[in-house]
Coordinates of C-alpha atoms and ligand atoms in Angstrom, one line a residue:
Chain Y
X263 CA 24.2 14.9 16.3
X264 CA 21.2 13.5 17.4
X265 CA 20.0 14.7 21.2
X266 CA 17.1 13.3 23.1
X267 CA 16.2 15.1 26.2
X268 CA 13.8 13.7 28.9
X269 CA 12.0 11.9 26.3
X270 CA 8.6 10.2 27.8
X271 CA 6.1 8.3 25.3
X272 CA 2.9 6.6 26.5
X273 CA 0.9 4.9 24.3
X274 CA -2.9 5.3 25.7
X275 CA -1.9 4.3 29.5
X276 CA 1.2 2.5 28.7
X277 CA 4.1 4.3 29.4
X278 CA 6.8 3.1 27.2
X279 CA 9.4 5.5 27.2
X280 CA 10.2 7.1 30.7
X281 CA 12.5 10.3 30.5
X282 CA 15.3 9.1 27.8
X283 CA 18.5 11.0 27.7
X284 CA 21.0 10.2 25.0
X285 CA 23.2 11.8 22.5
X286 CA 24.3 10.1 19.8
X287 CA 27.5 12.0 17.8
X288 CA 28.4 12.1 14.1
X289 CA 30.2 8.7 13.1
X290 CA 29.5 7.2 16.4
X291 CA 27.9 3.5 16.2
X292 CA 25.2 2.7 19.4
X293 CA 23.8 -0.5 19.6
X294 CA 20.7 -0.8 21.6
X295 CA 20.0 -3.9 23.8
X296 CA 17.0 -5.1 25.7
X297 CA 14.5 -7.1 26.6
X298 CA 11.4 -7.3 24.0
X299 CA 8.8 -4.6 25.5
X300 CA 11.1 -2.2 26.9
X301 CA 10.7 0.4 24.0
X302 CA 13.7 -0.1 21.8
X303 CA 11.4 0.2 18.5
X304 CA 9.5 2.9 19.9
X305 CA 12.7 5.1 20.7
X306 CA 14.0 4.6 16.6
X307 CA 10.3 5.9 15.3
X308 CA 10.3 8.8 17.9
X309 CA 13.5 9.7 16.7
X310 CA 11.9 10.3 12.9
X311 CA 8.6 11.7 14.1
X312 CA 7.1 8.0 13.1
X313 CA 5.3 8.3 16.8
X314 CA 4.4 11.4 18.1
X315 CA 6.4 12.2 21.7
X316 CA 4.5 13.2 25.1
X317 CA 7.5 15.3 26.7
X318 CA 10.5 16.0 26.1
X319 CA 12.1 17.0 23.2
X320 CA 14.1 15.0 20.0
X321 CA 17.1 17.5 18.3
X322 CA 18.9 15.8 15.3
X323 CA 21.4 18.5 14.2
X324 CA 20.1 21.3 16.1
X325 CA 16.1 20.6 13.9
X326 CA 13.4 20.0 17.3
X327 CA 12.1 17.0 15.6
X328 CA 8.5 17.1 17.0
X329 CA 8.1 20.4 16.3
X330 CA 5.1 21.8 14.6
X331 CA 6.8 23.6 11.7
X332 CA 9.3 21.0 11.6
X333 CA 8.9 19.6 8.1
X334 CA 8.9 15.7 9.2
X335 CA 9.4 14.4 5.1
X336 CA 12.7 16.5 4.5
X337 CA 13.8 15.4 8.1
X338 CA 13.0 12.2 7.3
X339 CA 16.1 12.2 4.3
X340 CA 18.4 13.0 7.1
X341 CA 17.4 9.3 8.8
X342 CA 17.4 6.1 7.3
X343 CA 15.5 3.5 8.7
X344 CA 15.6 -0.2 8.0
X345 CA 12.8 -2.5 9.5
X346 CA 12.9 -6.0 10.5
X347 CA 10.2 -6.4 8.1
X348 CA 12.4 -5.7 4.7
X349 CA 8.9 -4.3 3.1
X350 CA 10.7 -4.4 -0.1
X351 CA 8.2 -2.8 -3.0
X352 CA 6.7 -6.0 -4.5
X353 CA 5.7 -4.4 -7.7
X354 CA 8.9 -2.7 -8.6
X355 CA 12.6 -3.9 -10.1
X356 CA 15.4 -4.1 -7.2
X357 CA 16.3 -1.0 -9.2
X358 CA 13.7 0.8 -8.9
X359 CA 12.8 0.2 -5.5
X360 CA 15.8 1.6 -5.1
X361 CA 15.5 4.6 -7.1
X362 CA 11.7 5.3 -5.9
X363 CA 12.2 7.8 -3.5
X364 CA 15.4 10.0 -4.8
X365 CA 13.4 10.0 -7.6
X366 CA 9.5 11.1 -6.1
X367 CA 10.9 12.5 -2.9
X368 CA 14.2 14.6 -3.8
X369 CA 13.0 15.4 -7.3
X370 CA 16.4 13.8 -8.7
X371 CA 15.7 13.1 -12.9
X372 CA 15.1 9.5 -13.5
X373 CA 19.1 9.2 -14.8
X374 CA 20.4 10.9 -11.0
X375 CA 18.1 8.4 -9.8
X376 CA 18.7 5.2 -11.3
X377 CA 23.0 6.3 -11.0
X378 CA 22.4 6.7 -7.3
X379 CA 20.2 3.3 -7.2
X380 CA 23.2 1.4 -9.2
X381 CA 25.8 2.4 -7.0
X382 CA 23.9 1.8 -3.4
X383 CA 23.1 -1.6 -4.7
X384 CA 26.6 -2.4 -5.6
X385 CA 27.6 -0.9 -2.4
X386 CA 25.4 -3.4 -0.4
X387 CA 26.5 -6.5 -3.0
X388 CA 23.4 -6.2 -4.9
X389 CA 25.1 -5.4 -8.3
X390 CA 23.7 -8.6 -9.9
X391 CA 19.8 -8.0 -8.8
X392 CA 19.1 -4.8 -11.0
X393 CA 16.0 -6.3 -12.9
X394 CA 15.1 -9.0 -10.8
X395 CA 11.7 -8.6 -8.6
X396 CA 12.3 -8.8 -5.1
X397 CA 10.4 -12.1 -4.6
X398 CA 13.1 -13.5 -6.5
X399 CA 15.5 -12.6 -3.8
X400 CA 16.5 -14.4 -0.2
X401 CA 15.6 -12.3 2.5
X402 CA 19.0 -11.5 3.4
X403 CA 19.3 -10.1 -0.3
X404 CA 15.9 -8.4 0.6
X405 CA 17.2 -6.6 3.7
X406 CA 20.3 -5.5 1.7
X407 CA 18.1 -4.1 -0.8
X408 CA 16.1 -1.9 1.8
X409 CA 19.4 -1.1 3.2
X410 CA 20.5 0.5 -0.3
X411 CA 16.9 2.1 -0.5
X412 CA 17.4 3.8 2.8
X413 CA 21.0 4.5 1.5
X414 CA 19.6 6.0 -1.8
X415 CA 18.2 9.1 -0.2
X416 CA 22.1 9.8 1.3
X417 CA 20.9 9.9 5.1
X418 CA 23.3 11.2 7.5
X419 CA 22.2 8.6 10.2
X420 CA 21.0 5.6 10.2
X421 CA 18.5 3.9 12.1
X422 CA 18.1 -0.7 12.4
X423 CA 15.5 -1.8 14.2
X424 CA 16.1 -5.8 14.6
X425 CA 17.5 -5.7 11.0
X426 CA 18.5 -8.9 11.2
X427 CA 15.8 -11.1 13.8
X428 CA 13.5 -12.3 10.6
X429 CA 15.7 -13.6 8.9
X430 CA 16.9 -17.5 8.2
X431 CA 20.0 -18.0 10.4
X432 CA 22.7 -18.6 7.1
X433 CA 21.3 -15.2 6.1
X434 CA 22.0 -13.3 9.3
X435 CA 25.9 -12.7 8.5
X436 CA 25.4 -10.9 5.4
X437 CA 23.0 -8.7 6.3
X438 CA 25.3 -7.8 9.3
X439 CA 28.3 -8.0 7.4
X440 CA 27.0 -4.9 4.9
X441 CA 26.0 -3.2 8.3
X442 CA 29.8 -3.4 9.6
X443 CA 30.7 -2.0 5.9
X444 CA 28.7 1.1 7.0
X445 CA 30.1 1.5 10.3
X446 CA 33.4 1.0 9.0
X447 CA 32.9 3.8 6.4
X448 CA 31.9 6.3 9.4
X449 CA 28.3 6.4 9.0
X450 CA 26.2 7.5 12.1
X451 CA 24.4 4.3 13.7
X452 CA 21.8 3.2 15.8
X453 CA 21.3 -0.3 16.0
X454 CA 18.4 -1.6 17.9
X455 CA 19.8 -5.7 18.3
X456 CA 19.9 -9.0 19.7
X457 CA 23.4 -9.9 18.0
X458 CA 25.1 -9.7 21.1
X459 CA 28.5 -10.0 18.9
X460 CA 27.8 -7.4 16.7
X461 CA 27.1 -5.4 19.1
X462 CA 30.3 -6.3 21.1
X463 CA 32.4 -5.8 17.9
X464 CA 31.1 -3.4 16.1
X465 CA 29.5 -0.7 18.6
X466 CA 31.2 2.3 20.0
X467 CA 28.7 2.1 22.7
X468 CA 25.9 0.5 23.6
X469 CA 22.9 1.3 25.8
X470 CA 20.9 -1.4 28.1
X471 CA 17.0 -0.9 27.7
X472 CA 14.6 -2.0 30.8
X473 CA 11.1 -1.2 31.3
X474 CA 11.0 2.1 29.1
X475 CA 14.2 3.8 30.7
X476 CA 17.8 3.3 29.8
X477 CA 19.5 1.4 32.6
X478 CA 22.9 1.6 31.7
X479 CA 24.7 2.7 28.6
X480 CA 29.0 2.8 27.7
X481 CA 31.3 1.3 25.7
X482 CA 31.0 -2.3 24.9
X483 CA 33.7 -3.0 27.7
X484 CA 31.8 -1.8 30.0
X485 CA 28.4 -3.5 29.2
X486 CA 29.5 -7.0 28.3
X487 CA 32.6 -6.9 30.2
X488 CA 31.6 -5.1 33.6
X489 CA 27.8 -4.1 34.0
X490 CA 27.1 -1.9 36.3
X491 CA 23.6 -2.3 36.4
X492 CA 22.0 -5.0 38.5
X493 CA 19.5 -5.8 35.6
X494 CA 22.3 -5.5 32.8
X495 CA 24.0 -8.4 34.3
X496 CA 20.8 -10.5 34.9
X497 CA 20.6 -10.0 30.9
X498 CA 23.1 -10.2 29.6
X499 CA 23.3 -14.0 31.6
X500 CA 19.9 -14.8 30.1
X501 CA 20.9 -14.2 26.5
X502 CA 24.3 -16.4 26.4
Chain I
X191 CA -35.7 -11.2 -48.9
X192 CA -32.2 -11.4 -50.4
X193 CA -30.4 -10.3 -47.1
X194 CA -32.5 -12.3 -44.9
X195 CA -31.7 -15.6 -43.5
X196 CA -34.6 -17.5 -44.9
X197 CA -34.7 -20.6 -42.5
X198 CA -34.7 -18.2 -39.4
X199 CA -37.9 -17.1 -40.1
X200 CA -38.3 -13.7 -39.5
X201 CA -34.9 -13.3 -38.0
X202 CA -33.1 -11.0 -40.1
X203 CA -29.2 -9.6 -41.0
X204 CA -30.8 -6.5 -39.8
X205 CA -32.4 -7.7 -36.7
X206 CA -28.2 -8.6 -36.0
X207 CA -27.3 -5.2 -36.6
X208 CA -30.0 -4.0 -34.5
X209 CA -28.6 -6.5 -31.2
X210 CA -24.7 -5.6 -32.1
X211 CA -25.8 -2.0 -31.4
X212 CA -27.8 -2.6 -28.5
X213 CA -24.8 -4.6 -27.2
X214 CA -22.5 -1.3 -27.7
X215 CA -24.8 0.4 -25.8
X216 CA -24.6 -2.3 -23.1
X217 CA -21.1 -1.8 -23.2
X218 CA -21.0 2.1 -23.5
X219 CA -23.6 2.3 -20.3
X220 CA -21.6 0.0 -18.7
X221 CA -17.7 1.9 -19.4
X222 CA -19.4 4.8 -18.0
X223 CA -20.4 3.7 -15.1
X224 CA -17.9 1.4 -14.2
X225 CA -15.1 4.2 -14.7
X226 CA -17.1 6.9 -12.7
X227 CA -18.4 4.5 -10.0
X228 CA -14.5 2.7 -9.8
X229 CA -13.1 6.1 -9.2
X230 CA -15.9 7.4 -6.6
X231 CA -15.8 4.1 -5.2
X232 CA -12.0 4.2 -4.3
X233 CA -12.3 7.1 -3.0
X234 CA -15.4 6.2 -0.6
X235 CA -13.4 3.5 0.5
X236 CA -10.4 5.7 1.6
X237 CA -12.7 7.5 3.4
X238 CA -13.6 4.3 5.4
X239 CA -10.5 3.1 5.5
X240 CA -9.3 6.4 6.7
X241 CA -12.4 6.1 9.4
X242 CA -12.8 9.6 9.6
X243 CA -15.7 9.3 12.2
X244 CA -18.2 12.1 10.7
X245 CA -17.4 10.5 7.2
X246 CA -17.7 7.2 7.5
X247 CA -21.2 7.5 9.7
X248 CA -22.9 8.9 6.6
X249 CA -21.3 7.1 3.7
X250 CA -21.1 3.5 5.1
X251 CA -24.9 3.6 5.6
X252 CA -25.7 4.7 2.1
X253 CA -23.4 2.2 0.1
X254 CA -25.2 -0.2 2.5
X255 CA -28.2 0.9 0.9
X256 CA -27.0 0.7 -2.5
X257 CA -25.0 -3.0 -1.9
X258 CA -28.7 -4.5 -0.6
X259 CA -31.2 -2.5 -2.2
X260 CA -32.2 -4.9 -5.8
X261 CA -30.8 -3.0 -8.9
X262 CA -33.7 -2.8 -10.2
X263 CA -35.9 -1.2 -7.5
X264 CA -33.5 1.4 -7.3
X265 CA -33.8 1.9 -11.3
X266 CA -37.5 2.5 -10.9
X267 CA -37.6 4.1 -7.4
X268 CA -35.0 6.6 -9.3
X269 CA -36.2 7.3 -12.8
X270 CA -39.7 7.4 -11.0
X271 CA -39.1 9.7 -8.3
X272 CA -35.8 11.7 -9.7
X273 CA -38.2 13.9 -11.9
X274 CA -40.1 15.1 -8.1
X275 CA -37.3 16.8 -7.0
X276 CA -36.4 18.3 -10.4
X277 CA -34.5 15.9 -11.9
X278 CA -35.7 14.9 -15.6
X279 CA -33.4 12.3 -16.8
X280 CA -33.9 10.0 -19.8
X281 CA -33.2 6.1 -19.1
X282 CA -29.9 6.7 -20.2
X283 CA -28.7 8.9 -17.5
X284 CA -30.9 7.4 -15.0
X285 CA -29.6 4.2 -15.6
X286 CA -25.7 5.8 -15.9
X287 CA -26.4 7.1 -12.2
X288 CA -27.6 4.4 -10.2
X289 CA -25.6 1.8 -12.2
X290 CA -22.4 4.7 -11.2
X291 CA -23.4 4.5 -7.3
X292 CA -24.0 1.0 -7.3
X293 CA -20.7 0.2 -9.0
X294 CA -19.1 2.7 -6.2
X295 CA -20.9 0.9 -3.0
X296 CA -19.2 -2.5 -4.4
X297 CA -15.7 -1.0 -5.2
X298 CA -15.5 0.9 -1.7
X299 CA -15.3 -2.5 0.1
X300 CA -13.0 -3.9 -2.8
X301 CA -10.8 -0.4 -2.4
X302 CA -11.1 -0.3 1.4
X303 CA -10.0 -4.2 1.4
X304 CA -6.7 -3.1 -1.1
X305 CA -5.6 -0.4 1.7
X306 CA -5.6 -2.9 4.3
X307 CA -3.9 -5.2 2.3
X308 CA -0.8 -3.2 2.6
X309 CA 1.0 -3.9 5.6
X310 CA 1.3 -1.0 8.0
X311 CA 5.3 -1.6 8.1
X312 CA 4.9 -1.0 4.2
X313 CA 3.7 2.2 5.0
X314 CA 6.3 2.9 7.3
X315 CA 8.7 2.1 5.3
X316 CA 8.1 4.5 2.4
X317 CA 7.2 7.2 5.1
X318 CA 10.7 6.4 6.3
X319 CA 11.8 7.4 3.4
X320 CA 10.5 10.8 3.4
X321 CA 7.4 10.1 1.4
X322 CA 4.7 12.1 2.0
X323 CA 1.3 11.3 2.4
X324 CA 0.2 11.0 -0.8
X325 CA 2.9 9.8 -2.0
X326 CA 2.8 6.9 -0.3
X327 CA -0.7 6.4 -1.1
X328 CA -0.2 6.4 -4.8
X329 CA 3.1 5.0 -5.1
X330 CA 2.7 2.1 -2.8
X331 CA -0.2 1.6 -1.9
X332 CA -2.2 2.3 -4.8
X333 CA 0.2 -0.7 -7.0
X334 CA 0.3 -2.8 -4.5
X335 CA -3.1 -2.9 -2.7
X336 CA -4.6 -2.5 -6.5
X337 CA -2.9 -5.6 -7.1
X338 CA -3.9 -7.6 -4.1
X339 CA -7.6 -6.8 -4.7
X340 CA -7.6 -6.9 -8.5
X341 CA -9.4 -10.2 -9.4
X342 CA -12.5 -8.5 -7.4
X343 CA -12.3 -5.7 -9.4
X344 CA -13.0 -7.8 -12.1
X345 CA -15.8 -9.7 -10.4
X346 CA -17.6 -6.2 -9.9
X347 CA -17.0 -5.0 -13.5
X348 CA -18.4 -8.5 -14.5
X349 CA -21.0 -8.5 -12.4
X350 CA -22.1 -4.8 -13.4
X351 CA -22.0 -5.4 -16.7
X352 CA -24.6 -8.4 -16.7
X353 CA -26.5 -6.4 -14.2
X354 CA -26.3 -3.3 -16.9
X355 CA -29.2 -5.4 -18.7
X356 CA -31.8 -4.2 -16.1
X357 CA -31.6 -0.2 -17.0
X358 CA -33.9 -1.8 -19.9
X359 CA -36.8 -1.6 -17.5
X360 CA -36.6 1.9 -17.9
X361 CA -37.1 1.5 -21.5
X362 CA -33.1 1.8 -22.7
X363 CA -32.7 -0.4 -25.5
X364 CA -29.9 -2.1 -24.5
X365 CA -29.3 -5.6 -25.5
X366 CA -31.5 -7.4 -23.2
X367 CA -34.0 -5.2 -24.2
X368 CA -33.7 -5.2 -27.9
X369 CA -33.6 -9.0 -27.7
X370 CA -37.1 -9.0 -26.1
X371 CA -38.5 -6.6 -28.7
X372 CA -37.0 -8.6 -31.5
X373 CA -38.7 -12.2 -30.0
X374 CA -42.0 -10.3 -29.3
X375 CA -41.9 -9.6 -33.6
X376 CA -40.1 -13.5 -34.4
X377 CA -41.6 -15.5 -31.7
X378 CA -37.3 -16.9 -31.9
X379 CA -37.3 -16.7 -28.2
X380 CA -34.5 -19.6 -27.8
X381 CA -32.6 -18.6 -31.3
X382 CA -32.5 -14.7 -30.2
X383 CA -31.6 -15.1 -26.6
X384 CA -28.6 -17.5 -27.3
X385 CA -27.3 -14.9 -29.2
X386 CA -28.0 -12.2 -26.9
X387 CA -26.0 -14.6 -24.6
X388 CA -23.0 -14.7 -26.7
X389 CA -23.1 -11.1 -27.0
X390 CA -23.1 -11.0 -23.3
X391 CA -20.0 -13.5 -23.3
X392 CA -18.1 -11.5 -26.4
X393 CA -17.6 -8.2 -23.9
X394 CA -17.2 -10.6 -20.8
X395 CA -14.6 -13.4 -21.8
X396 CA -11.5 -10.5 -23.2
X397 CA -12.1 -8.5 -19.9
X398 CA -11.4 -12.0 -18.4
X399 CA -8.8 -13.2 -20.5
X400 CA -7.0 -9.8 -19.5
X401 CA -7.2 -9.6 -16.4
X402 CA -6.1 -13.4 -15.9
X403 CA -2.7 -12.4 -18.1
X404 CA -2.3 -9.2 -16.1
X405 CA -2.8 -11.5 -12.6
X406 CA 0.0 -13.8 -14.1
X407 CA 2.9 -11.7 -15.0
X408 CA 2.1 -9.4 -11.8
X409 CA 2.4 -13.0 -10.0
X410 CA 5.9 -13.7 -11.2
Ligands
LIG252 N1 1.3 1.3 18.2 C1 1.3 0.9 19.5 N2 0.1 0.9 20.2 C2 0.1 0.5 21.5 N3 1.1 -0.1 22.1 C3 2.3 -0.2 21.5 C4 2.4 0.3 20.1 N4 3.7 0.1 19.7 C5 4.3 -0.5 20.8 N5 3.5 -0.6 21.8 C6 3.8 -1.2 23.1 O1 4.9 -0.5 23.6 C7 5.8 -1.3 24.3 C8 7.2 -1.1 23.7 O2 7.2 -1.6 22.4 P1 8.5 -1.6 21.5 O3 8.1 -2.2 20.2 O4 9.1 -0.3 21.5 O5 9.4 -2.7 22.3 P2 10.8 -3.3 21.8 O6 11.8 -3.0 22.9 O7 11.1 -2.8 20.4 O8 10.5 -4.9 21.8 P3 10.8 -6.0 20.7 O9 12.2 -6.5 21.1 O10 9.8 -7.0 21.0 O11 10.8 -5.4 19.4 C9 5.3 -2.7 24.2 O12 4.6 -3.0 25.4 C10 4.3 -2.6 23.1 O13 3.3 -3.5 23.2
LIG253 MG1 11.1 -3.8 18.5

């Protein structure tokens, strides 16, 4: 379970996270919804030690992320992350992007590695791609792909940050369809979004940002059905 | 007289022996330093990429010294003034050491540029992944950024390689030195430079053709 406690983050004199409490528990899907600005992005890299934290304190299965002797690259295995950027390694085979980091990272033998790479990819519809390059690929294949990478490493949560707001409209519904798959097989999820139906459909909760501090979060009901927040509301108008 | 070309007066199958090995020595001067100085010179520019402040305020002045300085002052300044301070080196190794630092100061720009060529989310990304460090750095960046900045590379190995010709002040008999000594003794001054010259483009033209197929099928 992943439990962040008064969490504050400034960047210089920008304060962009002001005292953020939230749990997220095993299996649970959280969609996170906001205006652009109000520290979304900034939450999912302080929740993998990507940006460093100014108070509080970030717990993912009892580990105090931010501590010193916290070993950030083995906690890192624990969190996948996909980007809205797909970064997909230009100079390697859909494979073996795939099969990079079980391979460097977890010491897995080239065979474990390329196994694990075959099956994510086939997981995420990518069965076809093995020895293509990824420049060969749409970007919805391209954000599948990074989805297997992150998948590859067997992370117990997993982390989208606007997974799907680069990409060509036609593409969105794949990419969001292999995300449903996930959530459907139980895996832990935070999903930082502007797909207000996914979020509807999909989430077990979801949690309004504004201005650095988490205005309102609870089922989807609750949010898209009866805001309680003042601000909530106002957004929610503004994005349908 | 039987091996000897007899219309090139003079010009002898021994006088092309004597430029082919002065051209492997323009190549062996120039593999040296080019390896050495690519290697030194990535690493420079990781340090100013990196922008470590105490790092980068003394070696960015230096390569600046080395980028704007002329080759060949620095040749002479160094063979001349190396031996004051205790350091006797023949031509060769003079020449091997500024050629080395000269080749570094051009690649740390070129190396520095490949960093930044990889995007910061790139770096992220493989981070995200539980990549260390140093991982990251070799098995992303390194491939990718070494591609982006590539064709460069080349430019400075050509252009160090052409500019390898000026160690011969220093008296290394290299090939644009052994082509002066042989038209001081034939008087073929046009005859021996053009094929000095296509010397020069024999260990030029594969290093291009090369790195022109390498550029395509990393393009595809
Ligand atoms: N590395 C950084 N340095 C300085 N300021 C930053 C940095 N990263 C983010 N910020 C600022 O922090 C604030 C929150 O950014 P963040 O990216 O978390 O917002 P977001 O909710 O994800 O927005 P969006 O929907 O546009 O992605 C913004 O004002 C942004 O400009
Ligand atoms: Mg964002």
């Amino acid at each position: 379970m992943i439990q962040v406690r008064d969490l504050h983050k400034h960047f210089g004199d920008l304060h962009v996270l002001k005292g953020i409490n939230l749990d997220v528990n095993k299996g649970e899907v959280l969609s996170v919804i906001g205006s652009s600005g109000s520290g979304k992005s900034t939450l999912l890299y302080c929740l993998n030690s990507l940006e460093q934290i100014q108070q509080g304190s970030v717990h993912v299965d009892g580990i105090d992320v931010h501590a010193k002797s916290t070993d950030v690259n083995k906690l890192r295995q624990k969190l996948g992350m996909v980007f809205q950027q797909w970064n997909s390694f230009p100079h390697l085979t859909v494979l073996e992007n795939v099969a990079l980091a079980p391979r460097i990272v977890k010491g897995k033998s080239k065979e474990e590695a390329i196994a694990m790479a075959e099956k994510q990819l086939k997981h995420v519809g990518l069965g076809d791609k093995f020895k293509h390059y990824p420049n060969s690929l749409s970007g919805g294949q391209q954000q599948r792909l990074a989805i297997a990478r992150a998948l590859a490493m067997e992370p117990e949560y997993m982390l989208f940050d606007e997974a799907t707001s680069a990409l060509d409209p036609e593409k969105v519904g794949e990419v969001l369809d292999t995300m449903r798959l996930l959530a459907e097989e139980g895996m832990t999820m935070i999903c930082v979004t502007h797909e207000m139906g996914f979020a509807k459909e999909v989430s077990d909760r979801v949690a309004y940002f504004h201005h650095g501090i988490m205005e309102e979060i609870g089922p989807p009901e609750q949010i898209f059905g009866a805001p309680q927040s003042e601000h909530t509301r106002k957004f929610l108008a503004n994005v349908r | 007289m039987q091996d000897s070309i007899s219309f090139f007066t003079g010009f002898g199958v021994n006088d092309l022996w004597f430029l082919g090995e002065a051209a492997l020595k323009t190549l062996w001067i120039s593999v040296l330093s080019i390896s050495i100085g690519t290697l030194l010179g990535t690493f420079f520019g990781w340090v100013l990429h990196e922008g470590k402040l105490a790092a980068t305020l003394t070696i960015a002045p230096v390569l600046d010294v080395f980028r704007s300085v002329p080759l060949i002052i620095q040749l002479v300044l160094f063979y001349n003034f190396a031996p004051i301070i205790g350091l006797n080196f023949d031509p060769f190794v003079s020449g091997v050491v500024i050629l080395t630092f000269y080749t570094a100061a051009l690649v740390a720009n070129v190396a520095r540029g490949g960093i930044e060529a990889v995007p910061p989310s790139m770096r992220r990304a493989s981070r995200s992944l539980g990549m260390s460090y140093w991982q990251d750095l070799f098995h992303v960046v390194l491939p990718i950024g070494g591609r982006a900045v590539f064709p460069a590379w080349i430019g400075v190995v050509l252009g160090v390689m052409k500019d390898s010709a000026l160690v011969s002040v220093l008296g290394y008999v290299e090939l644009l030195k052994a082509s002066q000594v042989l038209i001081t003794r034939t008087q073929e001054p046009l005859l021996i430079l053009a094929i000095a010259g296509a010397f020069y483009f024999a260990l030029s033209y594969p290093i291009s053709r090369y790195a022109h197929k390498f550029e395509q099928r990393w393009s595809k």
